[in-house]
Coordinates of C-alpha atoms and ligand atoms in Angstrom, one line a residue:
M1 CA 47.4 36.0 -52.0
Q2 CA 46.2 37.1 -55.4
Q3 CA 42.4 37.3 -55.8
A4 CA 40.4 36.3 -58.8
G5 CA 40.0 39.3 -61.1
C6 CA 42.8 41.2 -59.4
Q7 CA 45.4 42.5 -61.9
L8 CA 48.2 43.4 -59.5
G9 CA 50.1 40.1 -59.5
G10 CA 53.1 41.1 -61.7
Y11 CA 53.5 44.6 -60.3
M12 CA 53.9 43.3 -56.7
A13 CA 56.1 40.3 -57.5
N14 CA 59.0 41.5 -55.4
V15 CA 57.2 42.3 -52.1
T16 CA 59.9 41.1 -49.7
S17 CA 62.4 43.6 -51.2
K18 CA 60.0 46.3 -50.3
Y19 CA 59.9 45.6 -46.6
S20 CA 60.8 48.7 -44.6
K21 CA 64.2 49.0 -43.0
R22 CA 62.2 49.0 -39.7
L23 CA 61.1 45.4 -40.4
D24 CA 64.5 44.4 -41.7
V25 CA 66.3 45.2 -38.5
L26 CA 63.8 43.4 -36.2
P27 CA 65.6 40.5 -34.4
P28 CA 64.6 37.1 -35.7
Y29 CA 61.7 35.6 -33.8
L30 CA 63.2 32.7 -32.0
F31 CA 60.0 31.5 -30.5
A32 CA 58.5 30.9 -34.0
H33 CA 61.5 28.6 -34.6
I34 CA 60.8 26.6 -31.4
D35 CA 57.1 26.4 -32.2
A36 CA 57.9 24.9 -35.6
L37 CA 60.2 22.3 -34.0
K38 CA 57.5 21.5 -31.4
A39 CA 54.9 21.0 -34.1
E40 CA 57.3 18.7 -36.0
K41 CA 57.7 16.5 -32.8
E42 CA 54.0 16.5 -32.2
A43 CA 53.3 15.4 -35.7
R44 CA 55.7 12.4 -35.1
G45 CA 53.6 11.5 -32.1
V46 CA 55.8 12.8 -29.3
D47 CA 53.9 13.7 -26.2
I48 CA 54.9 17.3 -25.6
I49 CA 54.9 19.1 -22.2
D50 CA 54.7 22.8 -23.0
L51 CA 56.4 25.0 -20.4
G52 CA 57.3 27.5 -23.1
V53 CA 54.7 30.2 -23.6
G54 CA 53.5 32.5 -20.8
D55 CA 49.8 32.0 -21.4
P56 CA 47.6 30.9 -18.5
D57 CA 46.0 27.4 -19.0
C58 CA 43.0 28.1 -16.8
P59 CA 39.8 29.6 -18.1
T60 CA 38.5 33.1 -17.3
P61 CA 36.3 33.1 -14.2
P62 CA 32.7 32.5 -15.2
H63 CA 31.2 35.7 -13.7
I64 CA 33.5 37.7 -16.0
V65 CA 32.4 35.6 -19.1
R66 CA 28.7 36.1 -18.1
S67 CA 29.3 39.8 -17.9
L68 CA 30.7 39.9 -21.4
V69 CA 27.7 37.9 -22.7
Q70 CA 25.2 40.4 -21.2
A71 CA 27.2 43.4 -22.4
A72 CA 27.5 42.0 -25.9
H73 CA 23.7 42.1 -26.2
K74 CA 23.6 45.8 -25.6
S75 CA 23.4 47.7 -28.9
S76 CA 25.0 50.7 -27.3
N77 CA 28.2 48.6 -27.1
H78 CA 28.1 47.8 -30.9
Q79 CA 29.3 51.2 -32.0
Y80 CA 32.9 52.6 -31.9
P81 CA 34.1 53.0 -28.4
S82 CA 36.1 56.1 -27.3
S83 CA 39.8 55.7 -27.7
E84 CA 40.6 56.5 -24.1
G85 CA 38.0 53.9 -22.9
M86 CA 34.7 54.1 -21.0
L87 CA 34.8 56.4 -17.9
S88 CA 33.1 53.5 -15.9
Y89 CA 36.1 51.2 -16.8
R90 CA 38.6 53.9 -15.9
E91 CA 36.7 54.5 -12.6
A92 CA 36.9 50.8 -11.9
V93 CA 40.7 50.8 -12.5
S94 CA 41.1 53.8 -10.2
E95 CA 39.1 52.1 -7.4
W96 CA 41.1 48.9 -7.8
Y97 CA 44.4 50.8 -7.6
A98 CA 43.2 52.9 -4.7
K99 CA 42.5 49.8 -2.7
K100 CA 45.9 48.3 -3.2
H101 CA 48.3 51.0 -4.3
V102 CA 47.6 54.7 -5.1
A103 CA 44.7 57.1 -5.8
L104 CA 44.3 58.0 -9.4
D105 CA 42.1 60.5 -11.3
P106 CA 40.0 58.4 -13.7
T107 CA 39.6 61.3 -16.1
N108 CA 43.3 61.9 -16.9
E109 CA 45.5 59.5 -15.1
V110 CA 43.9 56.3 -16.5
L111 CA 43.8 55.0 -20.1
T112 CA 42.1 51.8 -21.3
L113 CA 44.4 49.7 -23.4
I114 CA 43.7 46.8 -25.9
G115 CA 46.0 44.6 -23.8
S116 CA 49.2 46.0 -22.2
K117 CA 51.3 45.0 -25.2
E118 CA 49.4 47.5 -27.2
G119 CA 50.2 50.3 -24.8
I120 CA 53.9 49.4 -24.5
A121 CA 54.1 49.1 -28.3
H122 CA 52.5 52.6 -28.9
L123 CA 54.3 54.5 -26.1
P124 CA 57.6 55.1 -28.0
L125 CA 55.6 56.6 -30.9
A126 CA 54.5 59.3 -28.6
F127 CA 57.9 60.3 -27.2
V128 CA 60.7 58.9 -29.2
N129 CA 62.3 60.7 -32.2
R130 CA 64.7 59.1 -34.7
G131 CA 67.9 58.0 -32.9
D132 CA 66.6 58.7 -29.3
N133 CA 68.0 56.4 -26.6
V134 CA 65.5 54.1 -24.9
L135 CA 66.7 52.0 -22.0
V136 CA 65.4 48.5 -22.0
P137 CA 66.3 45.6 -19.6
D138 CA 68.2 42.6 -21.0
P139 CA 66.9 39.9 -20.7
A140 CA 63.3 41.2 -21.2
Y141 CA 59.9 40.8 -22.7
P142 CA 60.8 41.5 -26.3
V143 CA 58.2 44.3 -26.9
Y144 CA 60.2 47.1 -25.3
K145 CA 63.0 46.7 -27.7
I146 CA 60.9 46.0 -30.7
A147 CA 58.6 49.0 -30.1
T148 CA 61.6 51.2 -29.8
I149 CA 63.0 50.0 -33.1
L150 CA 59.6 50.4 -34.8
A151 CA 59.6 54.1 -33.6
D152 CA 63.2 54.5 -35.0
G153 CA 64.6 54.9 -31.5
K154 CA 67.8 53.3 -30.3
P155 CA 67.4 50.6 -27.7
I156 CA 70.1 50.5 -25.0
G157 CA 70.3 47.3 -23.0
M158 CA 70.5 47.4 -19.2
P159 CA 72.0 44.0 -18.2
L160 CA 70.2 42.0 -15.5
S161 CA 72.2 39.5 -13.7
A162 CA 71.9 37.2 -10.7
E163 CA 74.6 39.3 -8.8
N164 CA 72.4 42.4 -8.8
G165 CA 69.1 40.5 -8.1
F166 CA 68.1 41.0 -11.8
L167 CA 67.7 44.7 -11.2
P168 CA 69.4 47.0 -13.6
D169 CA 72.3 49.2 -12.3
I170 CA 70.6 52.5 -12.8
D171 CA 73.7 54.4 -11.8
K172 CA 75.4 53.1 -14.9
A173 CA 72.6 53.9 -17.3
V174 CA 73.2 56.6 -20.0
T175 CA 71.7 59.9 -18.9
D176 CA 70.5 61.1 -22.3
A177 CA 67.6 58.7 -22.7
K178 CA 64.0 59.6 -23.6
L179 CA 62.3 56.6 -22.1
L180 CA 63.2 53.8 -19.6
F181 CA 61.3 50.5 -19.4
I182 CA 61.3 48.3 -16.3
N183 CA 59.2 45.3 -15.4
Y184 CA 58.6 43.9 -11.9
P185 CA 57.7 41.2 -10.9
N186 CA 59.8 40.4 -13.9
N187 CA 59.4 38.3 -17.0
P188 CA 61.5 36.2 -17.7
T189 CA 63.6 36.2 -14.5
A190 CA 60.7 36.2 -11.9
A191 CA 62.7 38.7 -9.9
V192 CA 60.9 41.3 -7.7
A193 CA 61.8 44.9 -7.0
D194 CA 61.4 46.8 -3.7
D195 CA 60.6 50.4 -2.9
A196 CA 64.3 51.3 -2.6
F197 CA 65.0 50.3 -6.2
F198 CA 61.9 52.2 -7.5
R199 CA 63.2 55.3 -5.5
T200 CA 66.5 55.0 -7.3
V201 CA 64.6 54.9 -10.6
V202 CA 62.5 58.0 -9.7
D203 CA 65.7 59.9 -8.7
Y204 CA 67.4 59.0 -12.0
A205 CA 64.4 59.9 -14.0
R206 CA 64.0 63.3 -12.3
D207 CA 67.7 64.2 -12.5
N208 CA 67.9 63.3 -16.1
D209 CA 64.5 64.1 -17.4
V210 CA 63.7 60.5 -18.5
I211 CA 60.1 59.1 -18.8
V212 CA 59.7 55.8 -16.9
C213 CA 57.3 53.0 -18.1
H214 CA 56.9 50.3 -15.5
D215 CA 55.3 47.1 -16.9
A216 CA 53.3 45.6 -14.0
A217 CA 51.7 42.7 -15.7
Y218 CA 52.5 40.3 -12.8
L219 CA 51.8 42.8 -9.9
E220 CA 49.1 40.5 -8.4
L221 CA 50.7 37.1 -9.0
T222 CA 52.8 36.9 -5.8
F223 CA 53.3 34.1 -3.3
D224 CA 54.0 33.3 0.4
G225 CA 52.3 36.5 1.6
Y226 CA 54.6 38.8 -0.5
A227 CA 52.8 41.8 -2.1
A228 CA 54.6 43.5 -4.9
P229 CA 54.8 47.3 -4.8
S230 CA 53.3 49.5 -7.6
F231 CA 56.0 51.8 -9.1
L232 CA 53.4 54.6 -8.6
S233 CA 53.4 54.1 -4.8
V234 CA 56.9 55.5 -4.5
P235 CA 57.0 59.3 -3.9
G236 CA 57.6 61.3 -7.1
A237 CA 56.8 58.4 -9.4
M238 CA 53.6 60.1 -10.6
D239 CA 55.8 63.0 -11.8
V240 CA 58.1 60.9 -14.0
G241 CA 56.1 58.0 -15.5
I242 CA 53.4 55.5 -15.9
E243 CA 52.6 52.0 -15.0
I244 CA 51.1 49.6 -17.5
N245 CA 48.9 46.8 -16.2
S246 CA 46.7 44.1 -17.7
L247 CA 43.9 41.8 -16.8
S248 CA 45.5 39.1 -18.8
K249 CA 47.5 37.3 -16.1
T250 CA 45.5 38.3 -13.0
Y251 CA 42.2 37.1 -14.4
N252 CA 43.2 34.6 -17.1
M253 CA 42.1 37.0 -19.9
T254 CA 45.0 36.9 -22.3
G255 CA 42.7 36.4 -25.3
W256 CA 40.4 39.3 -24.4
R257 CA 42.9 42.1 -25.1
I258 CA 42.2 44.4 -22.2
G259 CA 44.5 46.4 -20.0
F260 CA 45.3 49.9 -18.9
A261 CA 47.9 52.6 -18.4
V262 CA 48.0 54.7 -15.2
G263 CA 50.1 57.5 -13.9
N264 CA 51.4 60.8 -15.0
A265 CA 48.7 62.7 -16.9
E266 CA 50.9 64.2 -19.5
V267 CA 52.5 60.8 -20.4
I268 CA 49.0 59.3 -20.5
A269 CA 47.9 62.2 -22.8
G270 CA 50.7 61.4 -25.2
L271 CA 49.8 57.8 -25.4
R272 CA 46.1 58.7 -25.8
E273 CA 47.0 61.0 -28.7
V274 CA 48.8 58.1 -30.6
K275 CA 46.0 55.7 -29.8
S276 CA 43.2 58.1 -30.9
N277 CA 44.9 58.2 -34.3
L278 CA 45.8 54.5 -34.7
D279 CA 43.0 52.5 -33.0
S280 CA 39.5 53.2 -31.9
G281 CA 39.6 51.7 -28.4
A282 CA 38.6 48.4 -26.8
F283 CA 35.2 46.8 -27.4
Q284 CA 33.0 48.2 -24.7
A285 CA 31.5 44.8 -23.9
V286 CA 35.1 43.6 -23.0
Q287 CA 35.5 46.8 -20.9
E288 CA 32.3 45.9 -19.0
A289 CA 33.7 42.4 -18.4
G290 CA 36.9 44.1 -17.2
I291 CA 34.8 46.1 -14.7
A292 CA 33.2 42.8 -13.5
A293 CA 36.7 41.4 -13.1
M294 CA 38.1 44.3 -11.0
T295 CA 34.9 45.1 -8.9
G296 CA 33.7 41.5 -8.5
P297 CA 34.9 38.8 -6.1
Q298 CA 38.7 38.5 -5.9
D299 CA 38.8 35.0 -4.5
T300 CA 39.7 33.7 -8.0
V301 CA 42.9 35.7 -7.8
D302 CA 43.8 34.2 -4.4
A303 CA 43.1 30.7 -5.9
L304 CA 45.3 31.5 -8.8
R305 CA 48.2 32.6 -6.5
K306 CA 47.8 29.3 -4.6
L307 CA 47.7 27.3 -7.8
Y308 CA 50.9 28.8 -9.2
A309 CA 52.6 28.5 -5.8
E310 CA 51.9 24.8 -5.8
R311 CA 53.2 24.4 -9.3
R312 CA 56.3 26.5 -8.5
D313 CA 57.0 24.2 -5.5
A314 CA 56.5 21.1 -7.6
L315 CA 59.0 22.3 -10.2
V316 CA 61.6 24.0 -7.9
D317 CA 61.6 21.1 -5.3
G318 CA 61.7 18.6 -8.1
L319 CA 64.6 20.2 -9.8
R320 CA 66.5 20.6 -6.6
N321 CA 65.9 16.9 -5.9
I322 CA 67.7 16.0 -9.2
G323 CA 70.6 18.3 -8.3
W324 CA 69.7 21.5 -10.2
S325 CA 70.4 24.8 -8.5
V326 CA 67.2 26.9 -8.6
E327 CA 65.9 29.9 -6.8
K328 CA 62.3 29.8 -5.6
P329 CA 60.5 32.9 -7.1
K330 CA 58.3 35.1 -5.0
A331 CA 56.1 36.1 -8.0
T332 CA 55.1 35.5 -11.6
F333 CA 54.4 32.1 -13.2
Y334 CA 57.9 31.6 -14.4
V335 CA 61.0 29.8 -13.0
W336 CA 64.3 31.1 -14.4
V337 CA 66.8 28.3 -14.2
P338 CA 70.6 28.4 -14.9
V339 CA 71.3 25.8 -17.6
P340 CA 72.6 22.9 -15.5
D341 CA 75.2 21.5 -17.9
G342 CA 76.6 24.9 -19.1
S343 CA 75.6 24.4 -22.7
P344 CA 74.2 27.4 -24.7
S345 CA 70.6 28.0 -23.8
L346 CA 69.3 27.3 -27.3
E347 CA 71.2 24.1 -27.6
F348 CA 69.9 23.1 -24.1
S349 CA 66.3 23.8 -25.0
L350 CA 66.7 21.6 -28.2
K351 CA 67.9 18.8 -25.9
L352 CA 64.8 19.3 -23.8
L353 CA 62.6 19.1 -26.9
D354 CA 64.1 15.7 -27.5
V355 CA 62.5 14.5 -24.3
G356 CA 59.3 16.3 -25.2
I357 CA 59.7 19.4 -23.1
V358 CA 59.3 22.9 -24.4
A359 CA 61.1 25.6 -22.5
T360 CA 62.3 29.0 -23.6
P361 CA 66.0 29.6 -24.0
G362 CA 67.2 32.6 -22.2
I363 CA 69.0 34.0 -25.3
G364 CA 65.5 34.6 -26.7
F365 CA 65.1 37.4 -24.2
G366 CA 68.4 39.1 -25.0
E367 CA 72.1 38.4 -24.9
H368 CA 72.2 38.6 -21.1
G369 CA 69.6 35.9 -20.9
E370 CA 72.2 33.4 -22.1
G371 CA 73.0 30.7 -19.6
Y372 CA 69.4 30.4 -18.5
V373 CA 66.2 28.7 -19.5
R374 CA 62.6 29.8 -18.6
F375 CA 59.9 27.4 -17.5
A376 CA 56.3 28.6 -17.5
L377 CA 54.1 27.1 -14.8
T378 CA 51.1 26.7 -17.1
V379 CA 50.5 23.0 -16.7
P380 CA 49.1 21.0 -13.7
V381 CA 51.3 19.7 -10.9
S382 CA 51.1 16.1 -12.2
T383 CA 52.5 17.2 -15.6
I384 CA 55.3 19.2 -13.9
E385 CA 56.2 16.0 -12.0
E386 CA 56.4 14.1 -15.2
A387 CA 58.5 16.9 -16.7
V388 CA 61.0 16.6 -13.8
I389 CA 61.3 12.8 -14.5
R390 CA 62.1 13.6 -18.1
L391 CA 64.5 16.4 -17.1
E392 CA 66.5 14.0 -15.0
E393 CA 67.2 12.0 -18.2
V394 CA 68.6 15.1 -20.0
V395 CA 71.5 16.0 -17.7
Ligands
PLP1 C1 52.1 38.7 -20.5 C2 52.8 40.0 -20.4 C3 52.2 41.2 -20.6 C4 50.7 41.2 -20.9 O1 50.3 41.4 -22.2 P1 48.8 41.7 -22.6 O2 49.0 42.4 -23.9 O3 48.2 42.6 -21.5 O4 48.1 40.4 -22.7 C5 52.9 42.4 -20.5 N1 54.2 42.4 -20.1 C6 54.8 41.2 -19.8 C7 56.2 41.3 -19.3 C8 54.1 40.0 -20.0 O5 54.8 38.9 -19.7

């Protein structure tokens, strides 16, 4: 790390002992461990089928890429963007939401995000004081818990289990929380929520004065004619919280870092205040490409739904044929599978690695993820079929 001519070497010798308590209490990053084992296998020439990471394998649709190229040539896009995002982008979001879900005021109920992870990670900084309770599902996308810890809040797990359809039991949640995270269609369980569940959440939030953040990253990736409801479509939701959404999964744009938060104007204002002090917004050319995604032809989204449904069928039907018991998900690009031989999920995923398959052990999403393994449908059907042949060897 030391640069030529830099005299700081001795002074900073003991950097690791200077890590903040915040960093010290972060849970170990299990996925990095699995990545390292995968790289080791690949180096030894093992042909790996990666069903681990939730990152779409298909490219961004070409009309969106073309829009970025054009927008990148405009010098007006070369300067700092505004931290809340271009009004034209926020208008495109509100039109897109109005068509499917709810009407939103683009001036104060929509905020551009540099990917939804950014918004989720910054939200606790706007509302959480040291020691405040934050309700997070378990298992879950790790960012809710980590962002809470980084804001010195106290994450309180809400267990998700097959018995309750992977919906948290809101009646059992502590009532003195600042913030509540939920996520449907859900990663990693692929469960979906109905209006009735969202109404329970709104009642709880109103009765106990808790802010709700619904992560809707998979709202559009639904199958068999099922359409997932927006949290904001439930009466009263706009009074208690926000929804965070992203172009990452809907338009294969994970690398572009573009998303948005929508909902309660005061919650949006809090998040905007944090962002205006910490980042300077999303590259405007990327926002223009986002407008092209949301206002352009939506047949690519239909094609994507069809593609993931075919892959889901190949995996679920294949696993059932070899005797595994698996639910067929209505949404997301994940299949959440009970470990068939009852071994701990980490141990089981290491066995899978021995036959060249990467899958994510449920324990990596929280203690209540134990007993499950998550497969991502980010490879072609033919590769999934090969994976099923290998999986038959494992058990
Ligand atoms: C992929 C994913 C996101 C999207 O993250 P971006 O930062 O928008 O790319 C958000 N939440 C969940 C649960 C996800 O799986």
